[in-house]
PDB file of C-alpha atoms in Angstrom:
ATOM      1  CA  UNK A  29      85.138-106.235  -3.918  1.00  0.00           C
ATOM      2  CA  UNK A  30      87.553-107.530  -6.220  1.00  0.00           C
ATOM      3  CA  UNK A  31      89.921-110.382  -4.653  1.00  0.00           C
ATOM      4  CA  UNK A  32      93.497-109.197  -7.311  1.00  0.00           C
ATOM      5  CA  UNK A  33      95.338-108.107  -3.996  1.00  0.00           C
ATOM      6  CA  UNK A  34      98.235-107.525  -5.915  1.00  0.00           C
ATOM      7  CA  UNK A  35      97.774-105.855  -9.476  1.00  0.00           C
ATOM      8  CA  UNK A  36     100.876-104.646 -11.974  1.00  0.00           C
ATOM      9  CA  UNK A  37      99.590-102.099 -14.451  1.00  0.00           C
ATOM     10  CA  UNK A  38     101.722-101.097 -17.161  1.00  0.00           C
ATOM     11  CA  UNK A  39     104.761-100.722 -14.994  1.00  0.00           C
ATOM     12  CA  UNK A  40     107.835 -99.642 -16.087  1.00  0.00           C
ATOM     13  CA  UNK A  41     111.601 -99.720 -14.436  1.00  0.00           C
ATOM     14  CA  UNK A  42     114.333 -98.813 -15.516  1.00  0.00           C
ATOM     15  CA  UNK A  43     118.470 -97.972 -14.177  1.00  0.00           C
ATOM     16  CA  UNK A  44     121.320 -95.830 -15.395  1.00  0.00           C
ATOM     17  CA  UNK A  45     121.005 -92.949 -17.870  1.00  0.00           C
ATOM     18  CA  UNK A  46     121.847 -92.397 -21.487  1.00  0.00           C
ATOM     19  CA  UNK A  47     124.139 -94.574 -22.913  1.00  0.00           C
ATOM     20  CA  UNK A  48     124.105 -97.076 -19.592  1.00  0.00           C
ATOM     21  CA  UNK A  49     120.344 -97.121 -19.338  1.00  0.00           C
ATOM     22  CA  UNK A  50     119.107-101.012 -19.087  1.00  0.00           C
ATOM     23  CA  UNK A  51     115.517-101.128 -19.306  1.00  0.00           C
ATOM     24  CA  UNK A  52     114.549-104.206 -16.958  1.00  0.00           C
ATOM     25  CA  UNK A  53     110.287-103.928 -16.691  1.00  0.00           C
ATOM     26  CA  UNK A  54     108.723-102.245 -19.814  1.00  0.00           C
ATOM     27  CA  UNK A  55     105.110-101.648 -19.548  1.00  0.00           C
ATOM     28  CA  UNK A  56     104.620-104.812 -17.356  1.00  0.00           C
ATOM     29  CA  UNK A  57     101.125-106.380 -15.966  1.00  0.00           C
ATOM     30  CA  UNK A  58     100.601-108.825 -13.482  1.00  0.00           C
ATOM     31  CA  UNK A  59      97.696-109.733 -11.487  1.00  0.00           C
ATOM     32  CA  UNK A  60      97.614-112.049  -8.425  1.00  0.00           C
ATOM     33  CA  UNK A  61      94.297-112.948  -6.894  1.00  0.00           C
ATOM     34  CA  UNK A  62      93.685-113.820  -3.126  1.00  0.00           C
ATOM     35  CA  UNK A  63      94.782-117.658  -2.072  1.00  0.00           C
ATOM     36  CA  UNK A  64      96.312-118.024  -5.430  1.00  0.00           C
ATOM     37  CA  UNK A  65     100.097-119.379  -5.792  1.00  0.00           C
ATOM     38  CA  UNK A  66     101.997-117.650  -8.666  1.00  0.00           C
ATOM     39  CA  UNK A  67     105.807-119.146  -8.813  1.00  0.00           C
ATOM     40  CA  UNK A  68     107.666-116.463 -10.977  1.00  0.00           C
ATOM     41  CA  UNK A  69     110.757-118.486 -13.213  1.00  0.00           C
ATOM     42  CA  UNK A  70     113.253-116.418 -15.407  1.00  0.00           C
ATOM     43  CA  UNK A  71     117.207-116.386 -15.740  1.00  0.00           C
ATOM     44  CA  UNK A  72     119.403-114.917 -13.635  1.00  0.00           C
ATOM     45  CA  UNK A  73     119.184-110.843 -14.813  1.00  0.00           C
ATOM     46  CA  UNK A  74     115.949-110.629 -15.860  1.00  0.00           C
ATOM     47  CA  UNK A  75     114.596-108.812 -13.433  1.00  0.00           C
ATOM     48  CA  UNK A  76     112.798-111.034 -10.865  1.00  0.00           C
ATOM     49  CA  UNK A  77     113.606-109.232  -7.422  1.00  0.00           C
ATOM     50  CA  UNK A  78     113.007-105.623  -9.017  1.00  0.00           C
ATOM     51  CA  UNK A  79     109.910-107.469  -9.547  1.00  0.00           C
ATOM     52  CA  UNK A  80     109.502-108.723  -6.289  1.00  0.00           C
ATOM     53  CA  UNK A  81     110.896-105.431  -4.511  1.00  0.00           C
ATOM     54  CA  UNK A  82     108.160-103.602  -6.880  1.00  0.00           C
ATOM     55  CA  UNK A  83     105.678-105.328  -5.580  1.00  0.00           C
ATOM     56  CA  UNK A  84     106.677-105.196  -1.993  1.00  0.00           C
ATOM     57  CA  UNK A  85     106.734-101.457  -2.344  1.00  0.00           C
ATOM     58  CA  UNK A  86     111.113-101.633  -1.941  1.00  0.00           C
ATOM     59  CA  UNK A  87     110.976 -99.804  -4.874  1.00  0.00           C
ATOM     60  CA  UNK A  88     109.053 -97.775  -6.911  1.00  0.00           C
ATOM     61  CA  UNK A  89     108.135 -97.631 -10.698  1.00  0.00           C
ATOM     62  CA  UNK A  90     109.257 -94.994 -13.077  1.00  0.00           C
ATOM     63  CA  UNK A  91     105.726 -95.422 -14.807  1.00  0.00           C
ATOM     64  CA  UNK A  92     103.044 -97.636 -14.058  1.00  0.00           C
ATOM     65  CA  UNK A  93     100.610 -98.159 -11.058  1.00  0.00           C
ATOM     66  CA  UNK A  94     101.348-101.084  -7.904  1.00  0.00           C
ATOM     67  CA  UNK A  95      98.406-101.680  -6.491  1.00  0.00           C
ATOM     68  CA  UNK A  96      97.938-103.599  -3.456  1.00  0.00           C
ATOM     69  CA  UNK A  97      94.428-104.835  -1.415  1.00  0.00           C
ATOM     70  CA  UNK A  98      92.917-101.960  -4.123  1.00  0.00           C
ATOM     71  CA  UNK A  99      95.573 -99.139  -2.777  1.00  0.00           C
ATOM     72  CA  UNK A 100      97.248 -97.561  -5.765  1.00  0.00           C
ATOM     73  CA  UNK A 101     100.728 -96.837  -4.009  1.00  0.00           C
ATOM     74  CA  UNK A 102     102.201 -94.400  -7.038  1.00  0.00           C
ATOM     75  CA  UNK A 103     100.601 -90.977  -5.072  1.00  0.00           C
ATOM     76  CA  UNK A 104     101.358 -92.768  -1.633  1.00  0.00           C
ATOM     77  CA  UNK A 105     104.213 -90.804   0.522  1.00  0.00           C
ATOM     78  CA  UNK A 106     107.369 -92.889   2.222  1.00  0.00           C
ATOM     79  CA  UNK A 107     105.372 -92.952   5.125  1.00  0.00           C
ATOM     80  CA  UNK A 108     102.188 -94.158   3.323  1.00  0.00           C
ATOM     81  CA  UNK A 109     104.257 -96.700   1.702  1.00  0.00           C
ATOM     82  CA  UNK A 110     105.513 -98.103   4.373  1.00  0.00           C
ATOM     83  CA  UNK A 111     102.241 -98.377   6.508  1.00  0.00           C
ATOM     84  CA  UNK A 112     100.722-100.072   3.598  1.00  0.00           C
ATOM     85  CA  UNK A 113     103.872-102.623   3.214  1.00  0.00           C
ATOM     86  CA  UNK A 114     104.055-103.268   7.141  1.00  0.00           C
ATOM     87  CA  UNK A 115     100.299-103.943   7.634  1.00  0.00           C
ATOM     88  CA  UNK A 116      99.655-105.470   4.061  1.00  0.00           C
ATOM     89  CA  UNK A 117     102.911-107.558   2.969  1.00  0.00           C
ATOM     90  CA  UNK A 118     105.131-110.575   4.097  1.00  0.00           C
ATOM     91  CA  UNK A 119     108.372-111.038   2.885  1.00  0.00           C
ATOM     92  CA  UNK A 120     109.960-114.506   3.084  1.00  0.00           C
ATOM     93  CA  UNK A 121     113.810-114.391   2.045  1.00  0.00           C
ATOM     94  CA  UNK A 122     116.366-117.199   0.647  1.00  0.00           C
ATOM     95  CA  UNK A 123     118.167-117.047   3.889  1.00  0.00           C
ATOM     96  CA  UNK A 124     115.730-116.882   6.955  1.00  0.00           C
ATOM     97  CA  UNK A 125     117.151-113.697   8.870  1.00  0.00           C
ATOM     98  CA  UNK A 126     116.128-114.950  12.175  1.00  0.00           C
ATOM     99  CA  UNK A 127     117.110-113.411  14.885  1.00  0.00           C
ATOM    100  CA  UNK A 128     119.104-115.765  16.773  1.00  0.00           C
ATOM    101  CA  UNK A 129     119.262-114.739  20.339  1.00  0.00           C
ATOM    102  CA  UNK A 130     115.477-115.194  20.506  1.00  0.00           C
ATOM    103  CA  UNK A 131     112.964-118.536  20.322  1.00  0.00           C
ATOM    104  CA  UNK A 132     111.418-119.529  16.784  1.00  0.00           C
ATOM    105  CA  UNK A 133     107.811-118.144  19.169  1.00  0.00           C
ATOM    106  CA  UNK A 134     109.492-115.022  19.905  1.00  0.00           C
ATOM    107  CA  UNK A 135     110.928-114.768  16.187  1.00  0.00           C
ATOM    108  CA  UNK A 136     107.479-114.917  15.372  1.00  0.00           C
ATOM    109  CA  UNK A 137     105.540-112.826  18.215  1.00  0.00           C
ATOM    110  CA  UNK A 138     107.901-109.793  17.589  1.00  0.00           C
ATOM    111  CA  UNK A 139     106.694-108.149  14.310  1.00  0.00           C
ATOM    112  CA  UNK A 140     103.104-108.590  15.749  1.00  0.00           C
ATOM    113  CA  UNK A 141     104.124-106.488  19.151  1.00  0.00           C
ATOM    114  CA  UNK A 142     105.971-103.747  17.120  1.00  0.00           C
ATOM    115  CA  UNK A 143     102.308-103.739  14.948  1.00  0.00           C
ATOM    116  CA  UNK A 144     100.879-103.251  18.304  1.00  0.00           C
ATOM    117  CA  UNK A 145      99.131-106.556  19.536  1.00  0.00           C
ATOM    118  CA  UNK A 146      99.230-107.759  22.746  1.00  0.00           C
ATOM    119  CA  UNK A 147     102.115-110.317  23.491  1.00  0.00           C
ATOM    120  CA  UNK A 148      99.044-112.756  24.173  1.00  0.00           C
ATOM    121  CA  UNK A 149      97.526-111.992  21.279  1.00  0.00           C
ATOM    122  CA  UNK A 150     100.718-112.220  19.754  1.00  0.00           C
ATOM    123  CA  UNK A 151     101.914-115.893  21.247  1.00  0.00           C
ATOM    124  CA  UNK A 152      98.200-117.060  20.190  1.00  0.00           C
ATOM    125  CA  UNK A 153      98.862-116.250  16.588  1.00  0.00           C
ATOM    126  CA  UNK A 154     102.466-117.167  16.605  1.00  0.00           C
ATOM    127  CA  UNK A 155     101.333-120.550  17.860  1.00  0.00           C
ATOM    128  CA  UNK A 156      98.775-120.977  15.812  1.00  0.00           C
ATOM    129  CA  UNK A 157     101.246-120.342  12.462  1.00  0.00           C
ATOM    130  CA  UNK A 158     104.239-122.477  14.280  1.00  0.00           C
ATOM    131  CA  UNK A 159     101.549-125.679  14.446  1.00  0.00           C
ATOM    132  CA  UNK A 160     100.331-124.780  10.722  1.00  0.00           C
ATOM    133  CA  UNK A 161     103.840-125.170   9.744  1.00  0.00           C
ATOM    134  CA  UNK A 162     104.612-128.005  11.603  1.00  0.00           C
ATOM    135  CA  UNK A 163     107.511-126.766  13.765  1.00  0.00           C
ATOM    136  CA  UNK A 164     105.104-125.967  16.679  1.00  0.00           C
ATOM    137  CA  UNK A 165     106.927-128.479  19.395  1.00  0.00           C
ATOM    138  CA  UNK A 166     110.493-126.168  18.299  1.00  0.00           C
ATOM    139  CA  UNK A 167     108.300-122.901  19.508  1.00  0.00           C
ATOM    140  CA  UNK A 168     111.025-122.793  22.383  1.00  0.00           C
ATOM    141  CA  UNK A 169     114.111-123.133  20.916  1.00  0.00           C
ATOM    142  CA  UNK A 170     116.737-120.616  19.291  1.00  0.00           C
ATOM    143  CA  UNK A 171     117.353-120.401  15.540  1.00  0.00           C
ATOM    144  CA  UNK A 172     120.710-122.385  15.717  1.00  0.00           C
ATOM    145  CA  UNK A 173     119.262-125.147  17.882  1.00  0.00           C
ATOM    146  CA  UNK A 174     116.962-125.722  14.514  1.00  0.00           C
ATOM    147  CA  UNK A 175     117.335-127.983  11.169  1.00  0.00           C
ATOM    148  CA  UNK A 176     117.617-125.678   8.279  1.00  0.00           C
ATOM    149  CA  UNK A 177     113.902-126.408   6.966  1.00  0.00           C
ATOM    150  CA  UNK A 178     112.779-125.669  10.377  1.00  0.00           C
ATOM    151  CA  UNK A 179     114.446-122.208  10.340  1.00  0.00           C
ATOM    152  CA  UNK A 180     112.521-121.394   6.991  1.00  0.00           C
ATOM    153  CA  UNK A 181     109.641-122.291   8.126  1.00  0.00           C
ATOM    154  CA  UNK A 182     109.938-120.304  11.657  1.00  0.00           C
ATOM    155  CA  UNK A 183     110.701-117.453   8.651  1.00  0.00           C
ATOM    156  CA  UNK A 184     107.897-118.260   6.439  1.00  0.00           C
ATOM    157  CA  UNK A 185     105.477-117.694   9.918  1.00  0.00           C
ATOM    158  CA  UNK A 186     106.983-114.440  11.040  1.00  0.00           C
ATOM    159  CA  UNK A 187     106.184-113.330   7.394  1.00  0.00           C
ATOM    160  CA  UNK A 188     102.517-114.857   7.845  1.00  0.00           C
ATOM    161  CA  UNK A 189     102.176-113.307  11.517  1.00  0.00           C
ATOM    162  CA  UNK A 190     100.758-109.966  10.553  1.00  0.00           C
ATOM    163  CA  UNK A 191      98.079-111.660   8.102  1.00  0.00           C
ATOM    164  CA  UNK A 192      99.587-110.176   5.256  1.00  0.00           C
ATOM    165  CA  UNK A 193      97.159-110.216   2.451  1.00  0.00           C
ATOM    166  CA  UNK A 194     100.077-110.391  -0.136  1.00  0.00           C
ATOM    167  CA  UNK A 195     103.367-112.833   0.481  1.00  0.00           C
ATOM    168  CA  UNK A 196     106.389-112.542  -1.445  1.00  0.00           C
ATOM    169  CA  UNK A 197     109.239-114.835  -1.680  1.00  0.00           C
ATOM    170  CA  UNK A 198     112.383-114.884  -3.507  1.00  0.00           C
ATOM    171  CA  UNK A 199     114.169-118.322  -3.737  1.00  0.00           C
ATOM    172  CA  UNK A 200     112.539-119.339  -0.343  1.00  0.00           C
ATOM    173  CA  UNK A 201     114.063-123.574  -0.922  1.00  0.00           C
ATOM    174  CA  UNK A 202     117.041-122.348  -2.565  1.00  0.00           C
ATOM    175  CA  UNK A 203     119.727-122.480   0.511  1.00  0.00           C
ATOM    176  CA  UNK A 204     117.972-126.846   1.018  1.00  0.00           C
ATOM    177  CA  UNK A 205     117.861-129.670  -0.071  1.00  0.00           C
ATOM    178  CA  UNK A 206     115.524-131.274  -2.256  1.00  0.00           C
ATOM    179  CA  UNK A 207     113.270-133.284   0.651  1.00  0.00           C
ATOM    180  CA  UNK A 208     113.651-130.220   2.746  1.00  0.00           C
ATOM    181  CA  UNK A 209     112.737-128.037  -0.435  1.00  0.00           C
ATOM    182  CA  UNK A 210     109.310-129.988  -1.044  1.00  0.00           C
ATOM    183  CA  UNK A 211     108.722-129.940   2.793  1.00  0.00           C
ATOM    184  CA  UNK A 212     108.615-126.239   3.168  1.00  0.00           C
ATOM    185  CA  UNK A 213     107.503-125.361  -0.174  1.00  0.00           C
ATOM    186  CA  UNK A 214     104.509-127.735   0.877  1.00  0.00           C
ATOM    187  CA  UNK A 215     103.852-125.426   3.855  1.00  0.00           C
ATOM    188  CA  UNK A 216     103.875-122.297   2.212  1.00  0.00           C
ATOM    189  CA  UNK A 217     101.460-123.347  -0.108  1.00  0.00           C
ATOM    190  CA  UNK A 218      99.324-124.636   2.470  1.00  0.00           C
ATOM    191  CA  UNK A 219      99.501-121.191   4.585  1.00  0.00           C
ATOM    192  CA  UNK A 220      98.565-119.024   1.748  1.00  0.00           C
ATOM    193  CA  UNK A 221      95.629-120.932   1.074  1.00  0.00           C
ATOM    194  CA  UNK A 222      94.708-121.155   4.887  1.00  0.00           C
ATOM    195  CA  UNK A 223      95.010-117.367   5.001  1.00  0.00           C
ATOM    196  CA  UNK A 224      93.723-116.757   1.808  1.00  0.00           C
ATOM    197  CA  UNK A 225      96.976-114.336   0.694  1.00  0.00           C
ATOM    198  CA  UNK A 226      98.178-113.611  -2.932  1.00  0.00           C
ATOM    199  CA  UNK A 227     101.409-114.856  -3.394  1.00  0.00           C
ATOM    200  CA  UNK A 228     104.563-114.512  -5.766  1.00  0.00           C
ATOM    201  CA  UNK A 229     106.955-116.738  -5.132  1.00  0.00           C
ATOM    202  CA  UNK A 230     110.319-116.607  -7.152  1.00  0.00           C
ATOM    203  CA  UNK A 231     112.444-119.767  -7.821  1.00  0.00           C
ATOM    204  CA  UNK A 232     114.827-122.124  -9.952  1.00  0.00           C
ATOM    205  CA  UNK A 233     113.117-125.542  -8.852  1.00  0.00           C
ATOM    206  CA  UNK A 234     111.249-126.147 -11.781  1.00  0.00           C
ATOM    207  CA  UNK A 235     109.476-129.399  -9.906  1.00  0.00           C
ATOM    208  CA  UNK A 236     107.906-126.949  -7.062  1.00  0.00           C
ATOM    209  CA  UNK A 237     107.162-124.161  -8.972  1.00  0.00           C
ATOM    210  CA  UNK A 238     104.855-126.723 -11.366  1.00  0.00           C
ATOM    211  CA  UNK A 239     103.183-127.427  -8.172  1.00  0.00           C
ATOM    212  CA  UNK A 240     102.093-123.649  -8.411  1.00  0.00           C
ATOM    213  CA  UNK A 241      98.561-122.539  -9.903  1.00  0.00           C
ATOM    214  CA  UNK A 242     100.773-120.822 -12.535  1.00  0.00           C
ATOM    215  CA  UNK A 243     103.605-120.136 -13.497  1.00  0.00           C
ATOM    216  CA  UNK A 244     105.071-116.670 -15.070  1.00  0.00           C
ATOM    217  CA  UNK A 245     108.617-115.335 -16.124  1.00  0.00           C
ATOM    218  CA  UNK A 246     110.187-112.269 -17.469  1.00  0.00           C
ATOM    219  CA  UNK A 247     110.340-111.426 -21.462  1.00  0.00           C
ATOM    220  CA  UNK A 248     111.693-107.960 -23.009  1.00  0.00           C
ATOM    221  CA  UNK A 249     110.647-106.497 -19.986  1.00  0.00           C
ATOM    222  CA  UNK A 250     106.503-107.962 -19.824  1.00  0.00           C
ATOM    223  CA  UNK A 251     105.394-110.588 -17.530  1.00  0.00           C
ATOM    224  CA  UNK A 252     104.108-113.325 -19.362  1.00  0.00           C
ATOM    225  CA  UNK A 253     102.749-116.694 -18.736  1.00  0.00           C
ATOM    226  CA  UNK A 254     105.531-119.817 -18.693  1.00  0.00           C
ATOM    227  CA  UNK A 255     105.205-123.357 -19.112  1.00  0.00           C
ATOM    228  CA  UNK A 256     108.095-125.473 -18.094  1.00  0.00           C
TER     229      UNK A 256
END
């Protein structure tokens, strides 16, 4: 079995009509394998969370196939979609979206419940990510109660808690600083190579994203390989 989880073939996205048309992704390929770390680096405009939303089945291509885990998603219905993006992808966002009346464990327990795990199953795992991640000993407290690395990194599990076989992240350090940047850019990368996921990270830190195992950015619509 092949280990791309996440393959781009000849995709193609574009918005508007006619005269307003602006052709973002034209005939596009990208291919991430399992455990690898792909930091994706282009200017503002370019196109990077179409990208992203692309291959977190948000959106879908006008041409082209998204495949994810081998599933070709361009014949899949809504509903088939969004099985395959709840039991296949984690999402990790600039600002955490934590939800703040509940503990960084329960933050973390919840999307396993709603996927049907028991809440000990679910505390097990959540623990388990929370110690990875080095904010175990916060498990108890509430979002506000935590530093703002600690918050991302509470975010970065509940994205992991599923076992996602493909993570996504757009701009994941960009709301810290840079010691808090390296700190939870340092635990992603160690996650996805504990869990063995494919993952496409966007960002503007050059310095982390040359800590990636490659680096790719947007031209005239194709993903091609960058080197800062």
């Amino acid at each position: 079995m092949s280990n791309s989880y996440l393959r781009l073939s000849g995709v193609h996205r574009h918005y508007g009509e006619g005269a307003t048309k602006v052709r973002v992704l034209d005939q596009a390929d990208l291919v991430v394998e399992s455990g690898e770390l792909v930091a994706l680096v282009a200017p503002s405009g370019a196109g990077k969370s179409t990208l992203l939303h692309l291959c977190g089945l948000l959106e879908s291509p006008q041409e082209g196939e998204v495949e994810i885990v081998g599933n070709k998603t361009s014949k899949l219905s809504d509903r088939g979609r969004t099985q395959l993006r709840r039991n296949t992808v984690g999402y990790v966002y600039q600002f955490h979206h934590l939800l703040p009346e509940f503990t960084a464990l329960e933050n973390v327990t919840m999307p396993q419940l709603i996927a049907g795990k028991s809440p000990a199953e679910a505390n097990v795992r959540a623990m388990e990510l929370l110690d990875i991640l080095g904010v175990a000993p916060r498990a108890t407290h509430r979002p506000a109660e935590l530093s703002g690395g600690e918050q991302q990194r509470v975010a970065i599990a509940r994205a992991a808690a599923n076992h996602p076989r493909v993570i996504l992240a757009d701009e994941p350090t960009g709301n810290l600083d840079p010691g808090t940047s390296d700190l939870v850019f340092a635990a992603l990368q160690g996650l996805i190579r504990t869990e063995g996921a494919a993952a496409l990270i966007a960002t503007h830190n050059h310095d982390l994203a040359k800590r990636a195992d490659r680096i790719v950015t947007i031209k005239d619509g194709k993903v091609v390989p960058h080197s800062l």
